Amino acid sequence: MTTTENAVRAAAAPSESEVTPALLIERAEAMVPGLVARQHETERRTYYAEDTHQAFRDAGFYRVTVPKRYGGYEFSFDTFLQIAMILTRACASTGWMYCLGAAHSLFAGSMFGEKAQAEIFGAGDFIAPLVNAPYGTARRAEDGGWILDGVWRYCSGAPYATHLIGNTVIVGDDDADNAGRADDADDAAPPRRLLFIAPRDQWEMLDDWGGQLGLKGSGSHSIRISGGRIPEHFGIEVNFEEISVTDGTPGRELHEHPQYGGAPASSMALEGAHIAVGMCQGALDAYTELMFSRTTILPPFAPRAQDPDYQLWYGKASGMIDAAETLVLAASRRWHELSEQPVGAFTAEEDLRVAITCREATELAWRAVDEILQPTAGSPAVREGTRLERVWRDLSTGRTHASSAVLLTTVANRGYAQLKLHRR
């Protein structure tokens, strides 16, 4: 067993009784200088270091939205998102890996039943990549559980994950087998799908991350399951993209905090938007350093901080990134407000409304970097290994994420328009 696996399986420390959201945010801010200094090291490793992982555990970062009844803090999701944004500002790979691994205690605490939650949250800490694309297959076991096979890609958070939340196609009966052969008949039913959660002892992480343009240290490795077995209550027969909370959720009934009844699609859009804004804040930090450490290229070669053109560029980019942050914070508040309303208020239309607001915030922040900061920083500032060069690569790669590049820019737009216009 590797030291990484030992770290994952180690018993979680009991939840602190005096911890507050403000304290967790303060702890995240205190880690920023160290994370900035270790960006190159994190890229080379392809995930953040074990001592960083232990520091996150000690700080309580892996139990922010774990329900209280299972030893978590059950703090609001916006507390988690603020921590993720701070960490991402320091190191995009670290923030991405942390956020897309630890965020899904909210999803698990919302969608799975009481029996499953009591088992999956047993250790207190919870890290689970969530892959919504339907990879692999699931078939019924003789004991009524599920047998899983396949490879799930882009599992951000995999190196220290306790579980995998995945989606797959059900096979092994006539309906599913026929559905999987869409060419056999024009009226073939779509394949049945399974949303599942698999403990770490049922899968292996592949060493296949780090060759991308950016986010080289985000721990987004593939996970392979070969004959993995999970109990029946670890699977839900549902198409991930059709999940609705208008009739309530298991988590809304189980837990005090109403956020366990919030819509998952927009919660995941909030994750991506906070990550993107954090990245752009990191780019602005790097540009700020250049404002004082570099001069203009024309006489009188004054520090850039004293040059009217650089002041203009800096002010414009700062305003755009600040506006993007304001948007994502407002979207987060709206998500929580909808979650607190009676069951049925968080409609599909509201879900998409929050999601596309997140997209617009992401695009605004990206434009500040791509159109202002990166072009005006100068060639030496974007040499390989510089902070600004790394952030630009990370942002470019982040924008290719399927949820941002496809779902939020096409499907969400059409879906929101259809729902809103249908009311007229």
Tab-separated table of C-alpha atoms in Angstrom:
chain	number	residue	atom	x	y	z
A	1	MET	CA	0.000	0.000	0.000
A	2	THR	CA	1.385	3.400	-0.968
A	3	THR	CA	1.808	6.291	1.428
A	4	THR	CA	-0.930	8.115	-0.501
A	5	GLU	CA	-3.345	5.240	0.096
A	6	ASN	CA	-2.338	5.143	3.746
A	7	ALA	CA	-3.089	8.854	4.034
A	8	VAL	CA	-6.500	8.365	2.473
A	9	ARG	CA	-7.414	5.492	4.773
A	10	ALA	CA	-6.167	7.119	7.967
A	11	ALA	CA	-8.848	7.820	10.543
A	12	ALA	CA	-10.232	11.340	10.344
A	13	ALA	CA	-9.768	13.637	13.332
A	14	PRO	CA	-12.955	14.468	15.224
A	15	SER	CA	-14.727	17.654	14.174
A	16	GLU	CA	-13.703	20.747	16.164
A	17	SER	CA	-16.486	22.107	18.319
A	18	GLU	CA	-15.359	25.754	18.202
A	19	VAL	CA	-14.618	26.084	14.505
A	20	THR	CA	-16.456	28.751	12.510
A	21	PRO	CA	-16.681	29.593	8.801
A	22	ALA	CA	-14.529	32.683	9.430
A	23	LEU	CA	-11.842	30.538	11.035
A	24	LEU	CA	-11.723	28.168	8.066
A	25	ILE	CA	-11.408	31.089	5.661
A	26	GLU	CA	-8.623	32.530	7.814
A	27	ARG	CA	-6.813	29.187	7.675
A	28	ALA	CA	-7.083	29.120	3.886
A	29	GLU	CA	-5.654	32.626	3.606
A	30	ALA	CA	-2.724	31.652	5.828
A	31	MET	CA	-1.821	28.858	3.375
A	32	VAL	CA	-1.601	31.140	0.322
A	33	PRO	CA	2.155	31.978	0.389
A	34	GLY	CA	3.148	28.326	0.664
A	35	LEU	CA	0.861	27.258	-2.167
A	36	VAL	CA	2.182	30.014	-4.436
A	37	ALA	CA	5.743	28.893	-3.765
A	38	ARG	CA	4.970	25.238	-4.583
A	39	GLN	CA	3.129	25.658	-7.890
A	40	HIS	CA	5.922	24.203	-10.011
A	41	GLU	CA	6.390	21.291	-7.650
A	42	THR	CA	2.649	20.584	-7.737
A	43	GLU	CA	2.653	20.505	-11.537
A	44	ARG	CA	5.562	18.069	-11.633
A	45	ARG	CA	3.866	15.725	-9.162
A	46	THR	CA	0.476	16.119	-10.953
A	47	TYR	CA	-1.297	16.702	-7.617
A	48	TYR	CA	-0.687	18.612	-4.420
A	49	ALA	CA	1.685	17.189	-1.819
A	50	GLU	CA	0.726	14.841	0.992
A	51	ASP	CA	1.709	17.426	3.606
A	52	THR	CA	-0.641	19.891	1.887
A	53	HIS	CA	-3.355	17.242	1.966
A	54	GLN	CA	-2.695	16.710	5.667
A	55	ALA	CA	-2.811	20.455	6.279
A	56	PHE	CA	-6.204	20.583	4.559
A	57	ARG	CA	-7.415	17.707	6.728
A	58	ASP	CA	-6.139	19.333	9.898
A	59	ALA	CA	-7.812	22.605	8.901
A	60	GLY	CA	-11.151	20.835	8.404
A	61	PHE	CA	-11.412	21.640	4.699
A	62	TYR	CA	-12.718	18.173	3.777
A	63	ARG	CA	-15.749	18.344	6.029
A	64	VAL	CA	-17.116	21.838	5.365
A	65	THR	CA	-20.383	20.560	3.858
A	66	VAL	CA	-20.341	17.072	5.377
A	67	PRO	CA	-23.591	16.825	7.408
A	68	LYS	CA	-23.370	17.337	11.176
A	69	ARG	CA	-24.901	13.976	11.983
A	70	TYR	CA	-21.842	12.326	10.398
A	71	GLY	CA	-19.176	14.463	12.080
A	72	GLY	CA	-19.047	17.302	9.568
A	73	TYR	CA	-19.475	21.034	10.060
A	74	GLU	CA	-22.550	21.381	7.811
A	75	PHE	CA	-21.484	24.925	6.970
A	76	SER	CA	-23.085	26.675	4.028
A	77	PHE	CA	-21.840	25.887	0.550
A	78	ASP	CA	-20.706	29.483	0.054
A	79	THR	CA	-18.169	28.991	2.868
A	80	PHE	CA	-16.726	26.066	0.940
A	81	LEU	CA	-16.668	28.085	-2.284
A	82	GLN	CA	-14.831	30.974	-0.634
A	83	ILE	CA	-12.156	28.577	0.624
A	84	ALA	CA	-11.831	27.081	-2.854
A	85	MET	CA	-11.502	30.529	-4.449
A	86	ILE	CA	-8.734	31.511	-2.002
A	87	LEU	CA	-6.775	28.309	-2.656
A	88	THR	CA	-7.241	28.643	-6.422
A	89	ARG	CA	-5.979	32.222	-6.345
A	90	ALA	CA	-2.747	30.883	-4.852
A	91	CYS	CA	-2.406	27.787	-7.059
A	92	ALA	CA	-4.958	26.967	-9.739
A	93	SER	CA	-4.114	23.252	-9.786
A	94	THR	CA	-4.414	22.949	-6.021
A	95	GLY	CA	-7.686	24.872	-5.871
A	96	TRP	CA	-9.171	22.898	-8.749
A	97	MET	CA	-8.214	19.555	-7.223
A	98	TYR	CA	-9.480	20.531	-3.783
A	99	CYS	CA	-12.754	22.003	-5.002
A	100	LEU	CA	-13.741	19.276	-7.456
A	101	GLY	CA	-12.896	16.593	-4.931
A	102	ALA	CA	-14.271	17.953	-1.671
A	103	ALA	CA	-17.337	19.811	-3.007
A	104	HIS	CA	-19.352	16.688	-3.585
A	105	SER	CA	-20.109	15.958	0.034
A	106	LEU	CA	-22.956	18.379	-0.704
A	107	PHE	CA	-24.150	16.248	-3.622
A	108	ALA	CA	-23.838	12.977	-1.711
A	109	GLY	CA	-25.559	14.495	1.310
A	110	SER	CA	-28.403	15.625	-0.924
A	111	MET	CA	-29.059	12.753	-3.311
A	112	PHE	CA	-28.279	9.498	-1.524
A	113	GLY	CA	-30.472	7.886	1.087
A	114	GLU	CA	-29.865	7.673	4.823
A	115	LYS	CA	-28.397	4.156	4.741
A	116	ALA	CA	-25.854	5.108	2.073
A	117	GLN	CA	-24.913	8.371	3.777
A	118	ALA	CA	-24.269	6.690	7.117
A	119	GLU	CA	-21.704	4.463	5.387
A	120	ILE	CA	-20.031	6.886	2.989
A	121	PHE	CA	-19.576	9.631	5.595
A	122	GLY	CA	-18.369	7.226	8.253
A	123	ALA	CA	-14.832	8.669	8.431
A	124	GLY	CA	-15.928	12.316	8.569
A	125	ASP	CA	-13.695	13.590	5.793
A	126	PHE	CA	-15.099	13.118	2.302
A	127	ILE	CA	-13.386	13.543	-1.086
A	128	ALA	CA	-15.088	12.268	-4.217
A	129	PRO	CA	-14.587	13.244	-7.844
A	130	LEU	CA	-17.920	13.418	-9.666
A	131	VAL	CA	-17.976	12.382	-13.321
A	132	ASN	CA	-21.311	13.070	-14.998
A	133	ALA	CA	-20.430	11.486	-18.356
A	134	PRO	CA	-21.728	7.881	-18.509
A	135	TYR	CA	-18.571	5.788	-18.758
A	136	GLY	CA	-18.402	2.017	-18.270
A	137	THR	CA	-21.179	-0.380	-17.336
A	138	ALA	CA	-23.109	-1.640	-14.337
A	139	ARG	CA	-24.839	-4.988	-14.010
A	140	ARG	CA	-26.872	-6.520	-11.248
A	141	ALA	CA	-25.097	-8.806	-8.790
A	142	GLU	CA	-26.747	-11.926	-7.407
A	143	ASP	CA	-27.054	-10.254	-4.002
A	144	GLY	CA	-28.974	-7.334	-5.509
A	145	GLY	CA	-26.040	-4.922	-5.549
A	146	TRP	CA	-24.131	-3.649	-8.552
A	147	ILE	CA	-20.989	-4.791	-10.388
A	148	LEU	CA	-19.097	-1.962	-12.090
A	149	ASP	CA	-16.590	-2.068	-14.937
A	150	GLY	CA	-14.940	0.697	-16.914
A	151	VAL	CA	-12.632	3.697	-16.876
A	152	TRP	CA	-13.894	7.079	-15.697
A	153	ARG	CA	-11.828	10.005	-16.977
A	154	TYR	CA	-11.075	13.459	-15.558
A	155	CYS	CA	-11.556	12.458	-11.921
A	156	SER	CA	-10.275	15.644	-10.279
A	157	GLY	CA	-9.293	14.922	-6.687
A	158	ALA	CA	-8.556	11.238	-7.306
A	159	PRO	CA	-5.138	11.055	-5.572
A	160	TYR	CA	-6.622	11.514	-2.086
A	161	ALA	CA	-10.228	10.569	-2.826
A	162	THR	CA	-12.242	8.434	-0.456
A	163	HIS	CA	-14.907	7.658	-3.082
A	164	LEU	CA	-15.863	8.117	-6.729
A	165	ILE	CA	-19.282	9.390	-7.767
A	166	GLY	CA	-19.857	8.276	-11.317
A	167	ASN	CA	-22.447	7.631	-13.976
A	168	THR	CA	-22.725	4.553	-16.111
A	169	VAL	CA	-24.991	2.484	-18.349
A	170	ILE	CA	-26.892	-0.494	-16.968
A	171	VAL	CA	-26.386	-3.719	-18.927
A	172	GLY	CA	-27.237	-7.347	-18.420
A	173	ASP	CA	-30.952	-7.450	-19.134
A	174	ASP	CA	-32.824	-7.436	-22.418
A	175	ASP	CA	-33.987	-3.826	-22.136
A	176	ALA	CA	-30.543	-2.418	-21.445
A	177	ASP	CA	-28.740	-4.628	-23.964
A	178	ASN	CA	-31.132	-3.657	-26.731
A	179	ALA	CA	-30.994	-0.014	-25.740
A	180	GLY	CA	-27.246	-0.032	-26.077
A	181	ARG	CA	-27.580	-0.967	-29.772
A	182	ALA	CA	-29.327	2.124	-31.075
A	183	ASP	CA	-28.623	1.110	-34.703
A	184	ASP	CA	-30.721	-2.040	-34.395
A	185	ALA	CA	-34.011	-0.174	-34.333
A	186	ASP	CA	-35.121	3.376	-34.806
A	187	ASP	CA	-37.456	3.179	-31.800
A	188	ALA	CA	-34.909	1.647	-29.400
A	189	ALA	CA	-35.288	3.010	-25.884
A	190	PRO	CA	-32.354	4.960	-24.452
A	191	PRO	CA	-30.072	2.958	-22.171
A	192	ARG	CA	-30.885	2.942	-18.485
A	193	ARG	CA	-28.383	4.860	-16.413
A	194	LEU	CA	-26.990	4.439	-12.930
A	195	LEU	CA	-25.629	7.164	-10.667
A	196	PHE	CA	-23.332	5.414	-8.221
A	197	ILE	CA	-20.836	5.961	-5.456
A	198	ALA	CA	-17.882	3.606	-5.188
A	199	PRO	CA	-15.514	3.434	-2.165
A	200	ARG	CA	-11.802	3.661	-2.857
A	201	ASP	CA	-11.177	-0.028	-2.207
A	202	GLN	CA	-13.232	-0.809	-5.326
A	203	TRP	CA	-11.109	1.158	-7.809
A	204	GLU	CA	-7.604	2.107	-8.863
A	205	MET	CA	-6.231	5.453	-10.009
A	206	LEU	CA	-4.343	5.467	-13.297
A	207	ASP	CA	-1.099	7.394	-13.761
A	208	ASP	CA	-2.323	9.321	-16.800
A	209	TRP	CA	-2.417	13.004	-15.810
A	210	GLY	CA	0.022	15.866	-16.359
A	211	GLY	CA	0.415	16.006	-20.137
A	212	GLN	CA	-2.150	18.738	-20.688
A	213	LEU	CA	-1.469	22.396	-21.467
A	214	GLY	CA	-2.497	23.542	-18.011
A	215	LEU	CA	-3.874	22.332	-14.678
A	216	LYS	CA	-1.066	19.811	-14.728
A	217	GLY	CA	-1.227	19.478	-10.952
A	218	SER	CA	-5.002	19.197	-10.580
A	219	GLY	CA	-5.012	15.464	-9.838
A	220	SER	CA	-7.533	14.796	-12.612
A	221	HIS	CA	-6.431	11.215	-13.193
A	222	SER	CA	-8.598	8.465	-14.624
A	223	ILE	CA	-10.116	5.831	-12.366
A	224	ARG	CA	-10.506	2.200	-13.414
A	225	ILE	CA	-13.015	-0.190	-11.901
A	226	SER	CA	-12.716	-3.896	-12.739
A	227	GLY	CA	-15.520	-5.957	-11.292
A	228	GLY	CA	-16.049	-3.478	-8.481
A	229	ARG	CA	-18.952	-4.259	-6.179
A	230	ILE	CA	-21.214	-1.790	-4.432
A	231	PRO	CA	-24.410	-2.393	-2.453
A	232	GLU	CA	-27.750	-1.575	-4.017
A	233	HIS	CA	-28.198	1.577	-1.924
A	234	PHE	CA	-24.986	3.006	-3.413
A	235	GLY	CA	-26.712	3.284	-6.791
A	236	ILE	CA	-29.606	5.403	-8.053
A	237	GLU	CA	-31.252	4.654	-11.392
A	238	VAL	CA	-31.434	8.130	-12.883
A	239	ASN	CA	-30.054	10.121	-15.810
A	240	PHE	CA	-27.700	12.632	-14.228
A	241	GLU	CA	-28.787	15.529	-16.447
A	242	GLU	CA	-32.438	14.930	-15.528
A	243	ILE	CA	-32.019	15.156	-11.753
A	244	SER	CA	-34.669	17.455	-10.278
A	245	VAL	CA	-35.154	18.726	-6.733
A	246	THR	CA	-38.685	20.063	-7.198
A	247	ASP	CA	-40.111	17.075	-5.296
A	248	GLY	CA	-37.498	17.272	-2.563
A	249	THR	CA	-34.371	15.224	-1.877
A	250	PRO	CA	-33.335	12.639	0.718
A	251	GLY	CA	-30.910	15.170	2.170
A	252	ARG	CA	-33.582	17.826	2.632
A	253	GLU	CA	-35.463	15.400	4.890
A	254	LEU	CA	-32.362	14.162	6.734
A	255	HIS	CA	-30.429	17.315	7.571
A	256	GLU	CA	-31.078	20.657	9.216
A	257	HIS	CA	-29.449	22.793	6.542
A	258	PRO	CA	-31.769	23.369	3.549
A	259	GLN	CA	-28.813	23.386	1.140
A	260	TYR	CA	-29.160	19.608	0.885
A	261	GLY	CA	-32.262	20.299	-1.167
A	262	GLY	CA	-30.508	22.629	-3.609
A	263	ALA	CA	-30.212	21.916	-7.318
A	264	PRO	CA	-26.948	20.116	-8.224
A	265	ALA	CA	-26.402	21.497	-11.740
A	266	SER	CA	-26.151	25.097	-10.570
A	267	SER	CA	-24.094	24.116	-7.526
A	268	MET	CA	-21.524	22.644	-9.903
A	269	ALA	CA	-21.643	25.776	-12.049
A	270	LEU	CA	-20.863	27.725	-8.872
A	271	GLU	CA	-17.822	25.528	-8.305
A	272	GLY	CA	-16.467	26.275	-11.763
A	273	ALA	CA	-17.163	29.996	-11.532
A	274	HIS	CA	-15.440	30.398	-8.163
A	275	ILE	CA	-12.444	28.482	-9.489
A	276	ALA	CA	-12.278	30.690	-12.603
A	277	VAL	CA	-12.508	33.929	-10.629
A	278	GLY	CA	-9.846	32.675	-8.217
A	279	MET	CA	-7.531	31.917	-11.148
A	280	CYS	CA	-8.019	35.396	-12.565
A	281	GLN	CA	-7.371	36.968	-9.176
A	282	GLY	CA	-4.097	35.036	-9.149
A	283	ALA	CA	-3.270	36.450	-12.578
A	284	LEU	CA	-3.956	39.960	-11.283
A	285	ASP	CA	-1.675	39.291	-8.297
A	286	ALA	CA	1.119	38.333	-10.688
A	287	TYR	CA	0.465	41.425	-12.815
A	288	THR	CA	0.546	43.607	-9.691
A	289	GLU	CA	4.031	42.346	-8.910
A	290	LEU	CA	5.100	43.322	-12.428
A	291	MET	CA	3.684	46.822	-11.932
A	292	PHE	CA	6.388	47.421	-9.319
A	293	SER	CA	9.209	45.173	-10.521
A	294	ARG	CA	9.273	46.173	-14.209
A	295	THR	CA	9.551	49.448	-16.047
A	296	THR	CA	8.038	50.734	-19.251
A	297	ILE	CA	9.841	49.947	-22.515
A	298	LEU	CA	10.076	53.639	-23.477
A	299	PRO	CA	11.832	56.553	-21.769
A	300	PRO	CA	11.864	57.631	-19.027
A	301	PHE	CA	11.638	53.889	-18.117
A	302	ALA	CA	9.519	54.545	-15.063
A	303	PRO	CA	7.998	51.757	-12.959
A	304	ARG	CA	4.828	50.514	-14.616
A	305	ALA	CA	2.851	51.507	-11.541
A	306	GLN	CA	3.565	55.147	-12.459
A	307	ASP	CA	2.702	54.860	-16.147
A	308	PRO	CA	-0.759	56.107	-17.261
A	309	ASP	CA	-1.217	53.310	-19.817
A	310	TYR	CA	-0.422	50.555	-17.340
A	311	GLN	CA	-2.621	52.247	-14.759
A	312	LEU	CA	-5.456	52.212	-17.294
A	313	TRP	CA	-4.963	48.530	-18.137
A	314	TYR	CA	-4.617	47.584	-14.497
A	315	GLY	CA	-7.746	49.484	-13.478
A	316	LYS	CA	-9.808	48.010	-16.310
A	317	ALA	CA	-8.767	44.427	-15.578
A	318	SER	CA	-9.241	44.890	-11.824
A	319	GLY	CA	-12.757	46.181	-12.368
A	320	MET	CA	-13.687	43.271	-14.620
A	321	ILE	CA	-12.391	40.671	-12.154
A	322	ASP	CA	-14.067	42.437	-9.218
A	323	ALA	CA	-17.334	42.501	-11.172
A	324	ALA	CA	-16.986	38.784	-11.910
A	325	GLU	CA	-16.469	38.075	-8.215
A	326	THR	CA	-19.546	40.146	-7.364
A	327	LEU	CA	-21.555	38.098	-9.852
A	328	VAL	CA	-20.476	34.722	-8.481
A	329	LEU	CA	-21.117	35.799	-4.896
A	330	ALA	CA	-24.589	37.014	-5.882
A	331	ALA	CA	-25.248	33.744	-7.722
A	332	SER	CA	-24.202	31.828	-4.621
A	333	ARG	CA	-26.568	33.878	-2.465
A	334	ARG	CA	-29.388	33.233	-4.934
A	335	TRP	CA	-28.671	29.489	-4.838
A	336	HIS	CA	-28.897	29.484	-1.038
A	337	GLU	CA	-32.065	31.601	-1.051
A	338	LEU	CA	-33.745	29.158	-3.425
A	339	SER	CA	-32.623	26.218	-1.285
A	340	GLU	CA	-34.214	27.816	1.789
A	341	GLN	CA	-37.603	28.207	0.144
A	342	PRO	CA	-40.261	25.478	0.361
A	343	VAL	CA	-39.731	22.330	-1.672
A	344	GLY	CA	-40.655	23.014	-5.284
A	345	ALA	CA	-39.285	26.551	-5.442
A	346	PHE	CA	-35.927	25.503	-6.915
A	347	THR	CA	-37.255	24.879	-10.406
A	348	ALA	CA	-35.328	23.857	-13.497
A	349	GLU	CA	-35.593	27.436	-14.752
A	350	GLU	CA	-34.044	28.832	-11.558
A	351	ASP	CA	-31.352	26.156	-11.725
A	352	LEU	CA	-30.354	27.244	-15.227
A	353	ARG	CA	-30.605	30.923	-14.322
A	354	VAL	CA	-27.954	30.523	-11.634
A	355	ALA	CA	-25.815	28.400	-13.955
A	356	ILE	CA	-25.738	30.890	-16.833
A	357	THR	CA	-24.994	33.735	-14.427
A	358	CYS	CA	-21.936	31.744	-13.394
A	359	ARG	CA	-20.963	31.390	-17.026
A	360	GLU	CA	-21.138	35.118	-17.632
A	361	ALA	CA	-18.984	35.780	-14.578
A	362	THR	CA	-16.429	33.279	-15.812
A	363	GLU	CA	-16.298	34.856	-19.267
A	364	LEU	CA	-15.885	38.358	-17.831
A	365	ALA	CA	-12.974	37.323	-15.621
A	366	TRP	CA	-11.328	35.400	-18.461
A	367	ARG	CA	-11.514	38.413	-20.787
A	368	ALA	CA	-9.661	40.512	-18.211
A	369	VAL	CA	-6.744	38.093	-18.368
A	370	ASP	CA	-6.837	37.145	-22.038
A	371	GLU	CA	-7.468	40.622	-23.480
A	372	ILE	CA	-5.628	42.862	-20.994
A	373	LEU	CA	-3.276	41.267	-18.489
A	374	GLN	CA	-1.567	38.628	-20.588
A	375	PRO	CA	-0.998	40.780	-23.731
A	376	THR	CA	0.322	43.812	-21.835
A	377	ALA	CA	2.492	41.911	-19.350
A	378	GLY	CA	5.282	41.499	-21.895
A	379	SER	CA	7.056	38.423	-23.230
A	380	PRO	CA	9.428	37.949	-20.242
A	381	ALA	CA	6.415	37.761	-17.919
A	382	VAL	CA	4.965	34.777	-19.755
A	383	ARG	CA	8.074	32.653	-20.052
A	384	GLU	CA	7.670	29.040	-19.007
A	385	GLY	CA	7.475	28.758	-15.236
A	386	THR	CA	6.394	32.319	-14.471
A	387	ARG	CA	3.259	32.732	-12.409
A	388	LEU	CA	1.333	34.592	-15.076
A	389	GLU	CA	2.271	32.055	-17.755
A	390	ARG	CA	1.093	29.214	-15.537
A	391	VAL	CA	-2.207	30.909	-14.685
A	392	TRP	CA	-2.874	31.629	-18.360
A	393	ARG	CA	-2.276	27.959	-19.232
A	394	ASP	CA	-4.501	26.852	-16.365
A	395	LEU	CA	-7.293	29.198	-17.420
A	396	SER	CA	-7.050	28.061	-21.032
A	397	THR	CA	-7.351	24.437	-19.979
A	398	GLY	CA	-10.126	25.181	-17.506
A	399	ARG	CA	-12.187	26.761	-20.265
A	400	THR	CA	-12.169	23.461	-22.171
A	401	HIS	CA	-13.972	21.719	-19.301
A	402	ALA	CA	-17.103	20.138	-20.767
A	403	SER	CA	-19.496	21.821	-18.342
A	404	SER	CA	-18.130	25.270	-19.202
A	405	ALA	CA	-17.396	24.837	-22.891
A	406	VAL	CA	-20.474	22.863	-23.929
A	407	LEU	CA	-23.233	22.644	-21.348
A	408	LEU	CA	-23.237	26.223	-20.072
A	409	THR	CA	-22.647	27.864	-23.451
A	410	THR	CA	-25.189	25.867	-25.473
A	411	VAL	CA	-27.492	23.493	-23.606
A	412	ALA	CA	-28.071	25.838	-20.662
A	413	ASN	CA	-28.819	28.809	-22.922
A	414	ARG	CA	-31.380	26.901	-24.972
A	415	GLY	CA	-32.931	25.236	-21.964
A	416	TYR	CA	-33.312	28.498	-20.056
A	417	ALA	CA	-34.841	30.248	-23.063
A	418	GLN	CA	-37.290	27.402	-23.658
A	419	LEU	CA	-38.444	27.342	-20.037
A	420	LYS	CA	-38.751	31.111	-19.748
A	421	LEU	CA	-40.539	31.596	-23.066
A	422	HIS	CA	-42.887	28.721	-22.324
A	423	ARG	CA	-44.376	30.794	-19.485
A	424	ARG	CA	-45.456	33.557	-21.897
